[in-house]
Coordinates of C-alpha atoms in Angstrom, one line a residue:
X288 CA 83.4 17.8 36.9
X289 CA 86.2 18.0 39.2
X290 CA 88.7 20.7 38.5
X291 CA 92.2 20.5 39.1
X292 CA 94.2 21.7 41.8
X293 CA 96.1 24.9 41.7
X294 CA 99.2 24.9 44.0
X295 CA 99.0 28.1 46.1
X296 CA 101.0 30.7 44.8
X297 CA 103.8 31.6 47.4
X298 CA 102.9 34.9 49.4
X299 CA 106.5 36.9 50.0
X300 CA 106.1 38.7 53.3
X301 CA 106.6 42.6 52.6
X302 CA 106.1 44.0 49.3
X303 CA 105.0 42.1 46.9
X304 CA 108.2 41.1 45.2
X305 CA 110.6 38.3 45.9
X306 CA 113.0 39.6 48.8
X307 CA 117.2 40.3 48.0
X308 CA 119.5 37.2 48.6
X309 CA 120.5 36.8 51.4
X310 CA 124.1 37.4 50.6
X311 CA 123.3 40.7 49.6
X312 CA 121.6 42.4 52.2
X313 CA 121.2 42.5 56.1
X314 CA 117.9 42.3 57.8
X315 CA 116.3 39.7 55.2
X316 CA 115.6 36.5 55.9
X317 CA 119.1 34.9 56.7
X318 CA 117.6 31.4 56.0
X319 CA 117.6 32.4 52.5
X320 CA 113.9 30.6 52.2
X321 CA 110.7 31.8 51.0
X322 CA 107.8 33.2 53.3
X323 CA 105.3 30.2 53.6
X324 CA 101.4 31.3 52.4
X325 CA 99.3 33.0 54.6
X326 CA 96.0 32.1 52.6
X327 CA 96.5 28.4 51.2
X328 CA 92.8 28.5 49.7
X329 CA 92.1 31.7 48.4
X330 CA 94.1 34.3 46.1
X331 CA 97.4 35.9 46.2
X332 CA 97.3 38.5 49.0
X333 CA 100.5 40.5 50.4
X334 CA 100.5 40.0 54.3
X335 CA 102.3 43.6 56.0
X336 CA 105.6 42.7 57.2
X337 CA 107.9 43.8 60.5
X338 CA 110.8 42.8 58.3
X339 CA 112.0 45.7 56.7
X340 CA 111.1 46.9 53.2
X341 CA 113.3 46.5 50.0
X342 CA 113.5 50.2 50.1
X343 CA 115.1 50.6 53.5
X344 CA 117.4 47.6 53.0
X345 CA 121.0 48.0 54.0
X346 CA 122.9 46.4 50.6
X347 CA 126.3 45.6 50.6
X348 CA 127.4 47.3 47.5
X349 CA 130.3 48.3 46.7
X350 CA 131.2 52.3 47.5
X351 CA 132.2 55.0 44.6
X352 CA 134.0 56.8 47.3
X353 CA 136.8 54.4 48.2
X354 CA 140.0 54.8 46.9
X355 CA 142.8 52.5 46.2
X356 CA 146.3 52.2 48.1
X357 CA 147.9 54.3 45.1
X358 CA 145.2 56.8 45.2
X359 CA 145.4 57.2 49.2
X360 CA 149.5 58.3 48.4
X361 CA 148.5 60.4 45.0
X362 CA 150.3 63.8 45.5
X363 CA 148.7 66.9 46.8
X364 CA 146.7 69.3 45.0
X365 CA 148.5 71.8 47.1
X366 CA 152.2 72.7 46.2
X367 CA 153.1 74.1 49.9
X368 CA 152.8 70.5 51.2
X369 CA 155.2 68.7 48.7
X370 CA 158.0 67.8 50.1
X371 CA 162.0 66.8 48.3
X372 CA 164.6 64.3 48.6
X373 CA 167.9 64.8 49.8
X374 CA 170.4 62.1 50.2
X375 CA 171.7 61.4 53.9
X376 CA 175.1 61.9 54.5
X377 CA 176.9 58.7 55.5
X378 CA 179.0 59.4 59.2
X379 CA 180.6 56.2 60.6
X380 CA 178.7 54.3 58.3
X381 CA 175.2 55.7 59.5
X382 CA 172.9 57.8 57.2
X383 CA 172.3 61.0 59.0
X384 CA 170.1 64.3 58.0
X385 CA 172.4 67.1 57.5
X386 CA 170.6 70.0 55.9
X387 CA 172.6 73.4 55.2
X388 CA 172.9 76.2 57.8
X389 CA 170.1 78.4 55.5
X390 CA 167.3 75.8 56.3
X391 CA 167.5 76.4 59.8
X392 CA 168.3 80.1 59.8
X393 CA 165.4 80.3 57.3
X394 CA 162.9 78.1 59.6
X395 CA 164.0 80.6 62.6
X396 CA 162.9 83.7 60.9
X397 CA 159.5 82.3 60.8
X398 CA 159.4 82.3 65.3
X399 CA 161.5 85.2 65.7
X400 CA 159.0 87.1 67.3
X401 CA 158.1 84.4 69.6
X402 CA 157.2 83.8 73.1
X403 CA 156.9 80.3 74.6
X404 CA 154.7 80.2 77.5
X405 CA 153.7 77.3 80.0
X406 CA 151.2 77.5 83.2
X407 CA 153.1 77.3 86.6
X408 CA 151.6 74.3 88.6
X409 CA 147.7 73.7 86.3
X410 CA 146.7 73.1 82.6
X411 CA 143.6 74.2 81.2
X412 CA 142.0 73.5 77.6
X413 CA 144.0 75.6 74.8
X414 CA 140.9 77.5 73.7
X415 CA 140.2 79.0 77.3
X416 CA 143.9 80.4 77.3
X417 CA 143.7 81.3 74.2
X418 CA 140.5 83.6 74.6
X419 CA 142.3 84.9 77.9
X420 CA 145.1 85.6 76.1
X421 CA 143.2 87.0 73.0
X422 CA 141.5 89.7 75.5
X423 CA 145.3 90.4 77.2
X424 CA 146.9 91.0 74.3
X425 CA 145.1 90.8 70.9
X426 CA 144.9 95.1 71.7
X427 CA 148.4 95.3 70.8
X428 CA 148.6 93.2 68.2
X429 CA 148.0 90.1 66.4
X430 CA 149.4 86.4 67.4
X431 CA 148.5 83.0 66.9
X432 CA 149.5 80.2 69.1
X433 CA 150.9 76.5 68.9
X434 CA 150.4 74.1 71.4
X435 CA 154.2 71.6 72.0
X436 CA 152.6 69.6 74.2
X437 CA 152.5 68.8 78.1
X438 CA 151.2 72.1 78.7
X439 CA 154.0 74.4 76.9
X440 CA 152.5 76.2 73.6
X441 CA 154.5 78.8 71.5
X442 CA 152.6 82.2 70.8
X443 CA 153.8 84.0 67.5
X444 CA 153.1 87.7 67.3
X445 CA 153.1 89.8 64.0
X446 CA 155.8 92.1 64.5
X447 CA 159.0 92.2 67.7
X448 CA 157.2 95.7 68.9
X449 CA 154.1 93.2 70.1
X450 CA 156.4 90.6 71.1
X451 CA 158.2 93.0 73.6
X452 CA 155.2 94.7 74.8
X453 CA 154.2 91.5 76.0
X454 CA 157.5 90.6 77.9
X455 CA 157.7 94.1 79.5
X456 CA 154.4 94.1 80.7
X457 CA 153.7 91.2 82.8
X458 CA 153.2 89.0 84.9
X459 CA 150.9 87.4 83.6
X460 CA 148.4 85.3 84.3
X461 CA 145.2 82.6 83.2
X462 CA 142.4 82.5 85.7
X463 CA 145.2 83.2 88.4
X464 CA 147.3 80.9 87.4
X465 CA 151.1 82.6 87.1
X466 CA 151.5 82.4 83.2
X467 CA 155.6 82.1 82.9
X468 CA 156.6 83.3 79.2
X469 CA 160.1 84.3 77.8
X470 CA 161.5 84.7 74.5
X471 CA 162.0 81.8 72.0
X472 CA 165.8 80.6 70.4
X473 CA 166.6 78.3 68.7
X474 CA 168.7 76.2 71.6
X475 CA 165.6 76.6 73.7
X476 CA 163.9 72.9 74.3
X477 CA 160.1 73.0 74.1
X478 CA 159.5 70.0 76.5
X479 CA 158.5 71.4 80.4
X480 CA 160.3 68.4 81.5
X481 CA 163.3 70.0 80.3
X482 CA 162.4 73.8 82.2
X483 CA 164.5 74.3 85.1
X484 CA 163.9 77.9 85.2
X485 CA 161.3 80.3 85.1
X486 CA 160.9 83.9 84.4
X487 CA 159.2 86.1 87.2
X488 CA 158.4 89.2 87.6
X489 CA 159.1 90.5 91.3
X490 CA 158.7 93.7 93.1
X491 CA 162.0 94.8 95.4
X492 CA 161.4 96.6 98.5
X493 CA 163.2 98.6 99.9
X494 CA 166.0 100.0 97.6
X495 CA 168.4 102.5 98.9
X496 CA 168.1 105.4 96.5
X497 CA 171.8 104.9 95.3
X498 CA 171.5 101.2 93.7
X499 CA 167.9 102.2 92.1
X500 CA 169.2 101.9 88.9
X501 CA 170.7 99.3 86.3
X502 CA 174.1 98.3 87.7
X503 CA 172.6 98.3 91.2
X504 CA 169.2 96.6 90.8
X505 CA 171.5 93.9 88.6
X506 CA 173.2 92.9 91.7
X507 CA 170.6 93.2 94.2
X508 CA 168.1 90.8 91.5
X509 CA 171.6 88.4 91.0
X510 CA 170.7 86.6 94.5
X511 CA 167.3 85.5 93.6
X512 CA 168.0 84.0 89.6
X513 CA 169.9 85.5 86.5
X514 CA 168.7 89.5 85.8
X515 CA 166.7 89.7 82.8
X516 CA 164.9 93.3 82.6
X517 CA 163.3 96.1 84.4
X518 CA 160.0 97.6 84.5
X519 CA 160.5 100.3 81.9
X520 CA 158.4 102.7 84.3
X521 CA 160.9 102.0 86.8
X522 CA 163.8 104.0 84.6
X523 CA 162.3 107.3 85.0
X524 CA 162.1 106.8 88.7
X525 CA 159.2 108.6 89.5
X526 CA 157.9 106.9 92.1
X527 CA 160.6 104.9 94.6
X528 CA 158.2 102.3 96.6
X529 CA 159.5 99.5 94.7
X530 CA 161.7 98.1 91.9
X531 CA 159.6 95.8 89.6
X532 CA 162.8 93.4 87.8
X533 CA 162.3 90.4 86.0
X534 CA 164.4 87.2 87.0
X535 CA 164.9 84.0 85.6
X536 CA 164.7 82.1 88.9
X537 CA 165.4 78.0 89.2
X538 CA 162.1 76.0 89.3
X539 CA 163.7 74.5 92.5
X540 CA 163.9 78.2 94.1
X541 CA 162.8 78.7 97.8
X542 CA 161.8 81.7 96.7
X543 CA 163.2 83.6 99.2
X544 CA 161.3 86.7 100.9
X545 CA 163.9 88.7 101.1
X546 CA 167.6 90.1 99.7
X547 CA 170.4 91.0 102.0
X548 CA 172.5 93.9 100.7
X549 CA 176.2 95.1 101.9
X550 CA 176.0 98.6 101.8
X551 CA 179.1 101.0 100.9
X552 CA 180.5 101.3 104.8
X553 CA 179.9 97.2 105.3
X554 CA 176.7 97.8 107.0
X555 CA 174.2 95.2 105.7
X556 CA 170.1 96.1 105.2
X557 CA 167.0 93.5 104.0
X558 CA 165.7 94.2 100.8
X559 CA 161.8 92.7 100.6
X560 CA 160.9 90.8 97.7
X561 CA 157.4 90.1 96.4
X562 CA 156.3 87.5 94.1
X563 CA 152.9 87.7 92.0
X564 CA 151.8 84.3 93.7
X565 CA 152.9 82.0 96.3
X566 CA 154.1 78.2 95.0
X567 CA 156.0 75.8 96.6
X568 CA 159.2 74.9 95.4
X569 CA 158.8 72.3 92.5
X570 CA 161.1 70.3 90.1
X571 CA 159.8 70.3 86.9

């Protein structure tokens, strides 16, 4: 008796089971066809497969984790970050932000014991000056520091007593790079491309005995830049090799090696000045 013929039963290549649409998933058959039998004659048999499994499939399903437009501008579960509306005043026609003298005296009392600080002539990565710094003068006190940008960062100390220790006791510097810091205002742009000046400490050699003190060392420091302090070891005038001042001096300085000074009887004598580091003149 002849039997009848039973059509193969189509072999899918990998598991077993019917593979995803193609639609659905990457790395399946892209053809969206069925795997032809391996064994036409004999029974059903599930051939191994370099394609990969079901199981390792990458389907494109739709994510629980992405939010909507309105979601992505829902408000903060933090209160400090709200912010307000205020409406603009209108000058010449123009809107214009014109918030109340408190805001800004309010936002100054938050930097008042500030320093702002730039690198004379090199940047290096914030975290290396600031475990330089840390080391320098995290023994006085705390601070935290805030990086403006093209190499000028704001450090913030706890207290004015820290602040001042700092700008009494320099110079300072950053893997001998001059570090030149002075005190923050409000008027004071944060932008280096803005700095015409730089403060310096310098040591003055030299001094007749009867201008080492304020008045005198004023005038004798008034030829290199604008006076700002003394060396507070300097006022009890212990020892009389030098007077350590500090100067705001132009960034365009020559830096000039020495100071001549008219004495009382019109006679004239050179007062030596030393720097902390040799630079060439610059315009910043």
């Amino acid at each position: 008796m002849v039997q009848d013929k039973v059509a193969p039963a189509p072999v899918y290549v990998g598991t077993g089971a019917p593979p995803f649409p193609a639609s659905q998933c990457t790395g399946i058959n892209h053809a969206g066809k069925q795997a032809a039998s391996l064994n036409p004659s004999g029974p059903v048999v599930d051939v191994p497969s370099v394609a990969p499994s079901s199981t390792n499939a990458t389907c494109l399903k739709p994510s629980s984790s992405v939010q909507s437009w309105k979601e992505l501008f829902a408000p903060s579960n933090n209160p400090d970050s709200s912010l307000e509306f205020f409406e603009p005043s209108l000058v010449d026609g123009q809107p214009r932000a014109k918030p109340p003298l408190e805001v800004a005296l309010n936002g100054a009392k938050e930097w008042e014991h500030s320093i702002v600080a730039f690198l004379v002539g090199k940047k290096l990565p914030n975290k290396d000056v600031l475990q330089i710094l840390q080391r320098k003068w995290g023994q006085v006190g705390r601070f935290s520091i805030h990086v403006a940008g093209n190499g000028v960062f704001l450090a913030r100390f706890e207290n004015r007593q820290v602040r001042d220790w700092v700008l009494e006791n320099g110079p300072w510097d950053v893997w001998g790079y001059h570090l030149a810091v002075r005190p923050w205002s409000r008027d004071m742009s944060l932008s280096l491309g803005e700095c015409k000046s730089m403060p310096l400490w310098v040591k003055l050699k030299g001094v007749p005995i009867q201008f080492w003190n304020k008045v005198g060392l004023s005038y004798i420091a008034s030829v290199l830049g604008k006076p700002l302090h003394m060396d507070v070891t300097m006022m009890n005038r212990h020892a009389l090799v030098f007077a350590r001042v500090c100067i705001d001096m132009s960034a365009t300085s020559s830096f000039p090696e020495s100071v001549t000074l008219e004495l009382e009887d019109g006679s004239t004598t050179s007062i030596e000045v030393m720097y902390p580091w040799r630079l060439a003149a610059c315009a910043l």
